[in-house]
CSV table of C-alpha atoms in Angstrom, one decimal:
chain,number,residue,atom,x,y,z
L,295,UNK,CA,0.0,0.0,0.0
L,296,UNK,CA,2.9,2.2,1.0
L,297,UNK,CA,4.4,1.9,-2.7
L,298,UNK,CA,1.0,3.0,-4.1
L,299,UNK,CA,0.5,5.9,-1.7
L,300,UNK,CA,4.5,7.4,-3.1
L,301,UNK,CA,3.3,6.8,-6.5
L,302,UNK,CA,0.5,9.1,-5.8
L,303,UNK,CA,1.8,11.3,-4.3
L,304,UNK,CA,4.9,11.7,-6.7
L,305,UNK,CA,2.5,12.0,-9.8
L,306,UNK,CA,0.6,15.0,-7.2
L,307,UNK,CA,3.8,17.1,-7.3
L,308,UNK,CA,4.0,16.7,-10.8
L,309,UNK,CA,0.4,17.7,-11.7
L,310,UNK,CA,0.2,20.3,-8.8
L,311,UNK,CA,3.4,22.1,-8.3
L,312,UNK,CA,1.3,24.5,-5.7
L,313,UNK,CA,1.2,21.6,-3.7
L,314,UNK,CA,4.7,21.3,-3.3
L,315,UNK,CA,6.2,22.9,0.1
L,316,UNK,CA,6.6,26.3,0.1
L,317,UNK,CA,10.0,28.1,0.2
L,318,UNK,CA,12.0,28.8,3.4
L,319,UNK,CA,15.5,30.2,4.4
L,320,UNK,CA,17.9,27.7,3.7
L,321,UNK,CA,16.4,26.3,0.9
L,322,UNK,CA,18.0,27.7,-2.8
L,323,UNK,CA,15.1,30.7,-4.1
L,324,UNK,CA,15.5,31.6,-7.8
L,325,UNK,CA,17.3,35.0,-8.5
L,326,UNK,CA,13.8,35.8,-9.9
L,327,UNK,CA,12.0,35.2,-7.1
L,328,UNK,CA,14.4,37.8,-5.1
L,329,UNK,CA,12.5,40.5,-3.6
L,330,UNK,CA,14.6,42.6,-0.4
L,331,UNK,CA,13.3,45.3,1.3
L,332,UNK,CA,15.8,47.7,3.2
L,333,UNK,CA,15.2,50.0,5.9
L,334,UNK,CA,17.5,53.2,5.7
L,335,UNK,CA,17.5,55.7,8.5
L,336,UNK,CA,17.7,59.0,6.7
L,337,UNK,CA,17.0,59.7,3.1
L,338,UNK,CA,20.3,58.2,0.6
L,339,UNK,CA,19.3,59.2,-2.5
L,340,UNK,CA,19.2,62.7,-1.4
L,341,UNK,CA,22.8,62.6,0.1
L,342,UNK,CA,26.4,62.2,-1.3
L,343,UNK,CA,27.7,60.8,1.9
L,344,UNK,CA,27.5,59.4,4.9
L,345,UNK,CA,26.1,56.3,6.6
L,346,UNK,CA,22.9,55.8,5.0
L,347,UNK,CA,24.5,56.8,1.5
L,348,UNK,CA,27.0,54.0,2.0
L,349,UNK,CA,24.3,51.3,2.6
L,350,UNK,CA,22.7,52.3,-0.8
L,351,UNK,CA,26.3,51.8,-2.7
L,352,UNK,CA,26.6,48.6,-1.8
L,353,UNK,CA,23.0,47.4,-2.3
L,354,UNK,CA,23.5,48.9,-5.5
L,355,UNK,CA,26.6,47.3,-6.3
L,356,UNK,CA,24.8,43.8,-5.3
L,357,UNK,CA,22.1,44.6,-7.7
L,358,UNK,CA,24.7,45.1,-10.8
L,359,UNK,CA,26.8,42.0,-10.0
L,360,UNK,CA,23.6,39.7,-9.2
L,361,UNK,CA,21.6,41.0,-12.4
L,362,UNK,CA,18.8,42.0,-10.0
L,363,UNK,CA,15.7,44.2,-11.7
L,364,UNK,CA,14.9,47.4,-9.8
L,365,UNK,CA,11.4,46.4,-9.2
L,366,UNK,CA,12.9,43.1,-6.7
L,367,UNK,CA,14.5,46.0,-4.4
L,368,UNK,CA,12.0,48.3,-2.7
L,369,UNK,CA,12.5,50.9,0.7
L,370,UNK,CA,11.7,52.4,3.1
L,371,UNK,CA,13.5,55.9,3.8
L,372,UNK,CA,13.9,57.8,6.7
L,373,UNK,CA,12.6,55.4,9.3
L,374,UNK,CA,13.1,57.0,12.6
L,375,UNK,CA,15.0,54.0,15.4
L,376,UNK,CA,13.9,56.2,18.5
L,377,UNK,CA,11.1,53.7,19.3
L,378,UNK,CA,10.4,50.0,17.9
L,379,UNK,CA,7.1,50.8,16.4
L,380,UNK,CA,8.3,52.9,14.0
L,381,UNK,CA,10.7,50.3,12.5
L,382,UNK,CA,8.1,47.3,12.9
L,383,UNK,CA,5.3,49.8,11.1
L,384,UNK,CA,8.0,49.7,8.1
L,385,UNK,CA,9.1,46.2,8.4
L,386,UNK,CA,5.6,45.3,8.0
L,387,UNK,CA,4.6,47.4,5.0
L,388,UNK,CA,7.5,45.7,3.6
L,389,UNK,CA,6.6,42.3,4.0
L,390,UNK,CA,3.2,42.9,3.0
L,391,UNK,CA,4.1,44.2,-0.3
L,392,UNK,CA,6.4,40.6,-0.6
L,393,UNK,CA,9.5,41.1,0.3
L,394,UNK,CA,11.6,37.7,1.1
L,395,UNK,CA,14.7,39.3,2.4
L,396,UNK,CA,14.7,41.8,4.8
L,397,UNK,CA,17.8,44.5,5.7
L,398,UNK,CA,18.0,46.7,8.8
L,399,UNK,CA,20.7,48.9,8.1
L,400,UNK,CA,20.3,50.6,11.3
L,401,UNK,CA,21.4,49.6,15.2
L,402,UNK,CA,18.5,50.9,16.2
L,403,UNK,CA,16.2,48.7,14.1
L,404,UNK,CA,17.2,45.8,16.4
L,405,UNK,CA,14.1,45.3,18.3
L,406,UNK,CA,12.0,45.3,15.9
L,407,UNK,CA,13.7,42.8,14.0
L,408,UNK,CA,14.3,40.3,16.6
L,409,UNK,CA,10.5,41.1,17.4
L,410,UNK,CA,9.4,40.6,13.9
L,411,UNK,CA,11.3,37.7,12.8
L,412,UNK,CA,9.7,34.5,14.6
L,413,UNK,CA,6.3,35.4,12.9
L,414,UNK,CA,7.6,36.0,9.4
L,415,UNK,CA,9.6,32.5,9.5
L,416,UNK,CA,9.6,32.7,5.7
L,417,UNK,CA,11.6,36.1,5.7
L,418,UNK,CA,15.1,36.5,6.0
L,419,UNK,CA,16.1,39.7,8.4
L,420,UNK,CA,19.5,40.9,8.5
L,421,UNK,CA,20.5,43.2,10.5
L,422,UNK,CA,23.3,45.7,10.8
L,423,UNK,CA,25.8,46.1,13.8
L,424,UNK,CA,23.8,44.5,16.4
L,425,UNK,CA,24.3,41.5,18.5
L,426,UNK,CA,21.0,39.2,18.5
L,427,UNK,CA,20.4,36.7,16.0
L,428,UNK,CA,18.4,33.4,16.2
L,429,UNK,CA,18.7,29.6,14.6
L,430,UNK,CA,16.6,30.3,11.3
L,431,UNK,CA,16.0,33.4,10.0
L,432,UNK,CA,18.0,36.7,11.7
L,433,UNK,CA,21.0,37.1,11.0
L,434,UNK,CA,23.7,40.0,11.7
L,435,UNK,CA,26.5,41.4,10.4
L,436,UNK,CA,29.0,43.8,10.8
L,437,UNK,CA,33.1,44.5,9.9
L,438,UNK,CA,36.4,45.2,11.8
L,439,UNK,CA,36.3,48.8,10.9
L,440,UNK,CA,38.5,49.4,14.0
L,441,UNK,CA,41.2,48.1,11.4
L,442,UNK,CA,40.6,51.2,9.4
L,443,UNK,CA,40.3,53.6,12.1
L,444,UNK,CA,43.7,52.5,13.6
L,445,UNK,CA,45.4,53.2,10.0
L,446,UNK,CA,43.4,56.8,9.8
L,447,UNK,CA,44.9,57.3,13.3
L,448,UNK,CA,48.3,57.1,11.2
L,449,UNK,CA,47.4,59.8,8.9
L,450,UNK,CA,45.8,62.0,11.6
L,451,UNK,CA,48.6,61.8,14.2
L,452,UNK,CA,50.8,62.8,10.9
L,453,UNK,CA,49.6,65.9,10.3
L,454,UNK,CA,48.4,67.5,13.3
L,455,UNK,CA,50.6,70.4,14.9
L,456,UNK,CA,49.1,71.4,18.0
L,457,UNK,CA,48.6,67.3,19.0
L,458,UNK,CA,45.3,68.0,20.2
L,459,UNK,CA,42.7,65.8,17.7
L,460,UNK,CA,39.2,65.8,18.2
L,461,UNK,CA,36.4,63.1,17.3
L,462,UNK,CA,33.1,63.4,17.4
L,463,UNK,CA,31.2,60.3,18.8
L,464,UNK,CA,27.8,59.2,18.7
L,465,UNK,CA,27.9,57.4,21.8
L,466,UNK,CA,30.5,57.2,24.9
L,467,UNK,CA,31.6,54.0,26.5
L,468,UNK,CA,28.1,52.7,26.7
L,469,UNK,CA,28.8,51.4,23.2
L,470,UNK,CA,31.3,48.8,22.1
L,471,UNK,CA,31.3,50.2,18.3
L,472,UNK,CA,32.2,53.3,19.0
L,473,UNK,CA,34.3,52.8,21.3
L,474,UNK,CA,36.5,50.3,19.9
L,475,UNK,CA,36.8,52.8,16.9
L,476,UNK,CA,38.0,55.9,18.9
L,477,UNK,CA,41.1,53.4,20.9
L,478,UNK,CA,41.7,52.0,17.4
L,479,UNK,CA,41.9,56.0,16.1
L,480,UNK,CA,43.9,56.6,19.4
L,481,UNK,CA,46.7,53.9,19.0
L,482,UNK,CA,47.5,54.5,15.2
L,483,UNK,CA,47.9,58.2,16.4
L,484,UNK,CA,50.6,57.2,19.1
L,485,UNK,CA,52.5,54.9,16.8
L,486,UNK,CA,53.8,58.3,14.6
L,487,UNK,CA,52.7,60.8,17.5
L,488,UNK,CA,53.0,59.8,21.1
L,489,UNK,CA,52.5,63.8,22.4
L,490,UNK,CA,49.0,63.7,20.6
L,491,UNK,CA,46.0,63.0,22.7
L,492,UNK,CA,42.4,62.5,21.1
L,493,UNK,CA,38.8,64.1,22.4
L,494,UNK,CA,35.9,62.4,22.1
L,495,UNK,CA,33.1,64.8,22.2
L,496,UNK,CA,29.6,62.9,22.4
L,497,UNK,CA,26.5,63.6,20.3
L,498,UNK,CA,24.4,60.6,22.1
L,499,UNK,CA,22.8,60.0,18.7
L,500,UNK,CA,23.7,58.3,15.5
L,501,UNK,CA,22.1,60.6,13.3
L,502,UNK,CA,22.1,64.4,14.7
L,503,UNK,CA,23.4,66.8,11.8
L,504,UNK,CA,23.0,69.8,14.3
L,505,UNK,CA,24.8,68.1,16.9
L,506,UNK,CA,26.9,67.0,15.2
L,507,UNK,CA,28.1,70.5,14.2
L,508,UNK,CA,27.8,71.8,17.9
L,509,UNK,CA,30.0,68.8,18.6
L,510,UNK,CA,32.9,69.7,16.0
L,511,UNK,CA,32.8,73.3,16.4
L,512,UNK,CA,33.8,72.9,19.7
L,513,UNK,CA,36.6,70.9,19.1
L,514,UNK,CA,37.9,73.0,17.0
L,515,UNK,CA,37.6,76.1,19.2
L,516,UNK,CA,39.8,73.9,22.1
L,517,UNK,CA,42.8,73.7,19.4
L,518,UNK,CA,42.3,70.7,17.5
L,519,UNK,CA,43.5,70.9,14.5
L,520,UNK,CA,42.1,67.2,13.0
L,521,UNK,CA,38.6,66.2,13.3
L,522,UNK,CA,37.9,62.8,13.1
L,523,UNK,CA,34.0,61.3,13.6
L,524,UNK,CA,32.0,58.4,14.2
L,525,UNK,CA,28.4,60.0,12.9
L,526,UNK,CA,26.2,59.8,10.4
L,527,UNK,CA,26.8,63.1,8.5
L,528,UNK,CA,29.3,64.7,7.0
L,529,UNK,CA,28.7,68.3,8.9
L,530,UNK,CA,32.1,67.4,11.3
L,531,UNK,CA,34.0,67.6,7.7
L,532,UNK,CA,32.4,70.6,6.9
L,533,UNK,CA,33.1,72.2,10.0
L,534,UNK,CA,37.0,71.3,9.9
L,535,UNK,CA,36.8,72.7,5.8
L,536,UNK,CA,35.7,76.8,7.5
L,537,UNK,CA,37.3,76.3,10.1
L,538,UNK,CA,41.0,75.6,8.2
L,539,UNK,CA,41.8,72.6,9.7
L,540,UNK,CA,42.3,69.0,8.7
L,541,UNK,CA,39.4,65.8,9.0
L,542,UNK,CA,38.9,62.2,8.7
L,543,UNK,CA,36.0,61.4,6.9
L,544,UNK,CA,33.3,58.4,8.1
L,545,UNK,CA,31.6,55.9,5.7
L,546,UNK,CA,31.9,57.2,2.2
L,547,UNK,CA,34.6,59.7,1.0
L,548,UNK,CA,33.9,62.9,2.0
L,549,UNK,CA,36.2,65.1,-0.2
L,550,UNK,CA,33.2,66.4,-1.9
L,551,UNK,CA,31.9,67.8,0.7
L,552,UNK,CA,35.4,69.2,2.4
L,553,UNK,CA,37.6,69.0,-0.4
L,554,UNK,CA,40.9,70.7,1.5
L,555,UNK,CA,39.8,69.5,4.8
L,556,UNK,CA,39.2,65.7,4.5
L,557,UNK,CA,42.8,63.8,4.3
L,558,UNK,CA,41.3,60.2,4.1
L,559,UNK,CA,38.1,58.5,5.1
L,560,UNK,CA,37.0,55.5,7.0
L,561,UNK,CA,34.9,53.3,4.0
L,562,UNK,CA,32.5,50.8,4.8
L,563,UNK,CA,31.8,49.0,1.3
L,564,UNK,CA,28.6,47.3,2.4
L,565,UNK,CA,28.1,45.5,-1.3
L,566,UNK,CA,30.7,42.7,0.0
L,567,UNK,CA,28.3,41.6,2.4
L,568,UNK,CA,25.5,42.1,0.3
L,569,UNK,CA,26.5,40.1,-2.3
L,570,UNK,CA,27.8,37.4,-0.2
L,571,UNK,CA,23.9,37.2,1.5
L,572,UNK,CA,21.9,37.4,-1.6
L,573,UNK,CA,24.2,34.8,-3.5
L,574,UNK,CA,23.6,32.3,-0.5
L,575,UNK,CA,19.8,32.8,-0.5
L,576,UNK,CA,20.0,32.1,-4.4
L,577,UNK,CA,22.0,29.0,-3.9
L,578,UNK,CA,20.7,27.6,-0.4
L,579,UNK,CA,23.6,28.3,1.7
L,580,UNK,CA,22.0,31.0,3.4
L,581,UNK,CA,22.8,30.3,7.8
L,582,UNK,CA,22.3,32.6,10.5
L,583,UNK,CA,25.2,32.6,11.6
L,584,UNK,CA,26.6,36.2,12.4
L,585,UNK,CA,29.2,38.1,9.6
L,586,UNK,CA,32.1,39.9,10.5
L,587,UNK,CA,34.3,41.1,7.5
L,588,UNK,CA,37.6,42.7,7.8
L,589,UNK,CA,40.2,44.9,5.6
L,590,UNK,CA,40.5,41.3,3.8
L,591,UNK,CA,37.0,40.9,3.1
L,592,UNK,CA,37.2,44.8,1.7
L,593,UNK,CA,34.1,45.6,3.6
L,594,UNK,CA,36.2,48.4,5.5
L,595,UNK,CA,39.0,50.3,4.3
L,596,UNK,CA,40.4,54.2,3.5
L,597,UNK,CA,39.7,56.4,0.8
L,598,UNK,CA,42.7,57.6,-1.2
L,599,UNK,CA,44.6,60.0,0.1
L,600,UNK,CA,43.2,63.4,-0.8
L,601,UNK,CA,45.4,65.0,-3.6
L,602,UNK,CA,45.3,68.2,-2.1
L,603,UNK,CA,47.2,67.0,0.6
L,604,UNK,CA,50.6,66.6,0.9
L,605,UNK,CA,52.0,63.5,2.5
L,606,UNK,CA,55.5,62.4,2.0
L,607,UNK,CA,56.9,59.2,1.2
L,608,UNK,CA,57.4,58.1,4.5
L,609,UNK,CA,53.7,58.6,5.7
L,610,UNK,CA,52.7,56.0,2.5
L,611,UNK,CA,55.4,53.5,3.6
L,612,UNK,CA,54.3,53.7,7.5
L,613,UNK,CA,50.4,52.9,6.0
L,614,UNK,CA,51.2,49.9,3.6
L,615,UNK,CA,53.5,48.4,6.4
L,616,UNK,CA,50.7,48.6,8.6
L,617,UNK,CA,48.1,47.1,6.0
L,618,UNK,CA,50.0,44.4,5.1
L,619,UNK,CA,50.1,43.4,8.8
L,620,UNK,CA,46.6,43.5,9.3
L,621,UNK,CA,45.9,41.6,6.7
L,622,UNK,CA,48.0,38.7,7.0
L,623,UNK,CA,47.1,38.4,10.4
L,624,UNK,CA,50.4,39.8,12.1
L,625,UNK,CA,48.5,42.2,14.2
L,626,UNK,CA,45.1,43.0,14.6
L,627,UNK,CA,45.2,46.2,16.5
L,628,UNK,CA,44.4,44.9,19.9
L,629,UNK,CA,46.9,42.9,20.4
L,630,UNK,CA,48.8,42.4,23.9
L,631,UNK,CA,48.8,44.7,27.1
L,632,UNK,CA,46.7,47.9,26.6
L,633,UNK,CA,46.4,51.0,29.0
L,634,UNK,CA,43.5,52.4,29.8
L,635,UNK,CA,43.1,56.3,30.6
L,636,UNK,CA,41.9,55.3,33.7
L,637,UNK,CA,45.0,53.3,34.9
L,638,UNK,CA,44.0,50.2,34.3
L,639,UNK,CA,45.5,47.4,32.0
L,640,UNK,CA,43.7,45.4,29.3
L,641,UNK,CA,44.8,42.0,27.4
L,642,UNK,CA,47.3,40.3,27.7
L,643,UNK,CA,50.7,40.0,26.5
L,644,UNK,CA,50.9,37.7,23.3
L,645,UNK,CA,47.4,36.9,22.9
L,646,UNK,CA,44.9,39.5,21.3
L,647,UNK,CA,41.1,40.7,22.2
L,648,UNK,CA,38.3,38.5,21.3
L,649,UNK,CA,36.1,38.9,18.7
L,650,UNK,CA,33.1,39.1,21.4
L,651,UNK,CA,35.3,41.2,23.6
L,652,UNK,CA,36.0,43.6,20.9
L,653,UNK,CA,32.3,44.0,19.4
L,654,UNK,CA,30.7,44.1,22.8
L,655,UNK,CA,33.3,44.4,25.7
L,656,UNK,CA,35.1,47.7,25.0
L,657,UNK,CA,33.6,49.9,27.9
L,658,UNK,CA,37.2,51.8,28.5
L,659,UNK,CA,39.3,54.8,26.6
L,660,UNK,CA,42.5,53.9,25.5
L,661,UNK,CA,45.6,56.1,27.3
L,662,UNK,CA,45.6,58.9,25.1
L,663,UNK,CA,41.6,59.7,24.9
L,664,UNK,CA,39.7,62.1,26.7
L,665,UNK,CA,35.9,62.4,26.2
L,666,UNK,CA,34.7,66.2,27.2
């Protein structure tokens, strides 16, 4: 009987495709049947830089080298984070409409998604920066743009003359990210400039373009001569171009928008990960498991060096050597016995910080930082 009941039910499949199961994450999904909705926190198509600008380069660049048809992308712009219904009110529009894949470019569109995601089991949710994830259809991801930072630290602690270099922060201490960036910033700075100290001036917001001015202005006033940033904007650059001092731009190159001002910027080229997640929906390799590229992976990296600025032989040589040691693994920035401004140590000698210790453990200044 069992041998009639297979023949049945293989000669169903065959004259009802419907019947067959439907499609869920980890199974391969046609590129046709693609269909992503992203979440941006401020409006990139109306901006030349920043962090929601560099999001949309590299889900453009996904779309070119996948083939993917404008009509299997759609968005949703401008999608406050201050509270969870605002994302879940987007997310769900989204979904409606059909989208399979679903990416949270945002830290604060974390709740949501974790919220979201065990009732739309057929949707994949990724999620930037964060830290949550779960067995079958969230995922996160994020790079070692500390890496970066530490090499822009180089450049900064290079050209500044009063050793006084200021950074404008989203957040303080309360946040790993952020943090780990500014020590990064701080020890490449030592390396060429021990008599340079950096200070961190909090905005307390990711995205606060008026703030974020406030913020650089008055590091400037203090005598810093560089102006580094972890924010979403490029006002911090602008600020250092009236000002007559130099900057390090954040997420895209921001030359355009200081062109005399901006000696290198910190790149995040999202379309690596992009196209490493769409590609394993297509072919059914698609896991949860959590991404977390490098200066390898060439999700993070600098701009080039802004013509208009003159750095001598020496500064390039002092870069590359520190490249090439990143990436073939000889150091990795926090690495061995570090000093905190506070007088404590951290690490240990030969061994390096954890990958969890570094994305969600760094709660201290390095020696050299200052936050006003």
């Amino acid at each position: 009987m069992r041998y009639i009941y297979f023949i049945l039910s293989f000669f169903t499949l065959l004259i009802f495709p419907s019947c067959q199961r439907e499609w869920k994450p980890g199974m391969p999904l046609a590129k046709e049947s693609i269909n992503i909705g992203v979440l941006h926190i401020s409006d990139p198509f109306a901006e030349s830089s920043g962090y929601a600008y560099a999001h949309q380069i590299g889900i453009f660049e996904m779309q070119r080298i996948l083939g993917l048809q404008d009509h299997q992308i759609q968005y949703r712009i401008n999608v406050d984070y201050s509270g969870p219904e605002n994302a879940e009110s987007a997310i769900r529009e989204l979904i409606a409409r059909g989208v399979n894949i679903l990416i949270a470019t945002s830290w604060g569109y974390m709740d949501a998604v974790e919220k979201l995601a065990p009732e739309f089991p057929d949707v994949i949710f990724a999620h930037a920066s964060g830290y949550r994830n779960n067995e079958t259809n969230f995922t996160n991801y994020f790079g070692r743009v500390y890496q970066a930072r530490y090499l822009s630290g180089i450049i900064a602690g290079l050209k500044s003359q009063t050793n006084n270099i200021g950074y404008v922060a989203a957040w303080g201490k309360e946040n790993s990210e952020v943090t780990g960036g500014i020590n990064a910033f701080a020890m490449g700075v030592e390396m060429v400039n021990p008599e340079a100290r950096v200070y961190v001036k909090v905005t307390h917001s990711w995205f606060d373009p008026m703030g974020e001015t406030l913020a650089a202005r008055e590091l400037i006033s203090m005598g810093c001569d560089v102006i580094a940033q972890h924010v979403d904007t490029a006002n911090p650059q602008i600020e250092a171009e009236r000002a007559g001092v130099w900057g390090i731009g954040y997420n895209t190159d921001m030359t355009n928008e200081a062109p005399n001002a901006v000696l290198t910027s910190v790149l995040w080229n999202w379309g690596a990960y992009y196209i490493f997640l769409v590609q394993s929906v297509i072919d059914g390799s698609f896991t949860t498991e959590p991404w977390y590229g490098s200066l390898t992976d060439g999700i993070i990296g600098l701009s080039p060096i802004n013509r208009a600025v003159q750095l001598d032989d020496e500064v390039i040589r002092i870069l590359e050597e520190e490249r090439r040691r990143i990436e073939t693994g000889m150091f990795d920035v926090f690495d061995g016995v570090m000093e905190t401004n506070d007088g404590r140590s951290i690490g240990r000698m030969g061994s390096r910080l954890s990958n969890n210790d570094i994305q969600f453990g760094i709660d201290w200044y390095y020696r050299t930082v200052n936050e006003l």
